[in-house]
One Martini backbone bead per residue (centre of mass of N, CA, C, O) as a GRO file, in nm:
protein
   82
    1MET     BB    1  -1.656  -0.477  -0.375
    2SER     BB    2  -1.592  -0.302  -0.101
    3ARG     BB    3  -1.720  -0.117   0.166
    4LEU     BB    4  -1.650   0.206   0.336
    5THR     BB    5  -1.667   0.373   0.651
    6ILE     BB    6  -1.567   0.705   0.738
    7THR     BB    7  -1.429   0.945   0.969
    8LEU     BB    8  -1.407   1.295   0.905
    9SER     BB    9  -1.314   1.584   0.889
   10GLU     BB   10  -1.405   1.845   0.707
   11ALA     BB   11  -1.119   1.931   0.626
   12ARG     BB   12  -1.019   1.652   0.528
   13TYR     BB   13  -1.236   1.605   0.316
   14LYS     BB   14  -1.175   1.854   0.141
   15ALA     BB   15  -0.881   1.780   0.082
   16LEU     BB   16  -0.941   1.509  -0.054
   17LYS     BB   17  -1.126   1.617  -0.276
   18GLU     BB   18  -0.920   1.813  -0.401
   19ALA     BB   19  -0.702   1.604  -0.466
   20ALA     BB   20  -0.874   1.436  -0.656
   21LEU     BB   21  -0.939   1.660  -0.861
   22GLN     BB   22  -0.642   1.736  -0.935
   23ARG     BB   23  -0.603   1.412  -1.034
   24SER     BB   24  -0.855   1.286  -1.167
   25LYS     BB   25  -1.002   1.145  -0.912
   26THR     BB   26  -1.112   0.951  -0.682
   27ILE     BB   27  -1.124   0.891  -0.359
   28GLY     BB   28  -1.088   0.585  -0.383
   29GLN     BB   29  -0.833   0.595  -0.560
   30LEU     BB   30  -0.658   0.752  -0.362
   31ILE     BB   31  -0.672   0.547  -0.132
   32ASP     BB   32  -0.567   0.301  -0.288
   33GLU     BB   33  -0.289   0.428  -0.355
   34SER     BB   34  -0.204   0.472  -0.061
   35LEU     BB   35  -0.202   0.174   0.016
   36ASP     BB   36   0.013   0.093  -0.184
   37PHE     BB   37   0.235   0.284  -0.082
   38TYR     BB   38   0.218   0.129   0.217
   39GLY     BB   39   0.186  -0.192   0.154
   40ILE     BB   40  -0.113  -0.275   0.136
   41LYS     BB   41  -0.192  -0.623   0.152
   42SER     BB   42  -0.269  -0.915   0.084
   43ARG     BB   43  -0.167  -1.220   0.156
   44GLU     BB   44  -0.161  -1.323  -0.135
   45ASP     BB   45   0.011  -1.094  -0.250
   46ALA     BB   46   0.250  -1.140  -0.061
   47ARG     BB   47   0.306  -1.434  -0.139
   48ASP     BB   48   0.355  -1.378  -0.438
   49LEU     BB   49   0.598  -1.195  -0.397
   50VAL     BB   50   0.772  -1.409  -0.258
   51ARG     BB   51   0.767  -1.620  -0.484
   52ARG     BB   52   0.900  -1.441  -0.700
   53ALA     BB   53   1.157  -1.373  -0.545
   54ARG     BB   54   1.249  -1.661  -0.495
   55ALA     BB   55   1.272  -1.750  -0.791
   56HIS     BB   56   1.471  -1.526  -0.876
   57ALA     BB   57   1.689  -1.578  -0.622
   58LYS     BB   58   1.705  -1.867  -0.506
   59LEU     BB   59   1.545  -1.898  -0.235
   60GLY     BB   60   1.442  -1.970   0.048
   61GLU     BB   61   1.172  -1.911   0.231
   62ASP     BB   62   1.308  -1.769   0.475
   63GLN     BB   63   1.487  -1.581   0.307
   64ALA     BB   64   1.260  -1.439   0.148
   65VAL     BB   65   1.106  -1.323   0.388
   66ALA     BB   66   1.340  -1.162   0.510
   67ALA     BB   67   1.387  -0.985   0.260
   68ALA     BB   68   1.104  -0.863   0.243
   69VAL     BB   69   1.097  -0.731   0.522
   70LYS     BB   70   1.345  -0.553   0.485
   71GLU     BB   71   1.236  -0.391   0.239
   72VAL     BB   72   0.979  -0.278   0.362
   73ARG     BB   73   1.118  -0.126   0.594
   74ALA     BB   74   1.294   0.054   0.416
   75VAL     BB   75   1.068   0.196   0.263
   76ARG     BB   76   0.909   0.304   0.506
   77GLY     BB   77   1.145   0.466   0.626
   78ALA     BB   78   1.190   0.653   0.377
   79ARG     BB   79   0.902   0.779   0.377
   80ARG     BB   80   0.915   0.910   0.662
   81LYS     BB   81   1.161   1.105   0.588
   82ALA     BB   82   1.013   1.264   0.337
   0.00000   0.00000   0.00000
């Protein structure tokens, strides 16, 4: 697992620490879940998702990628409005 150093304001750090404690999670777990929520994935994970969707829907590669991009944009747009 890789390590990452980030710079946060003291107020943001305290809020993040409190949120992690309230959820009985580590700060790292909370950040990892947030990245999942925003659809941040490795290329291999994204390719695997497209492969599975393509197999399930019996779409060609271009159609599957277009459908995946459309769905990701729809989900991200809905989250921004919430």
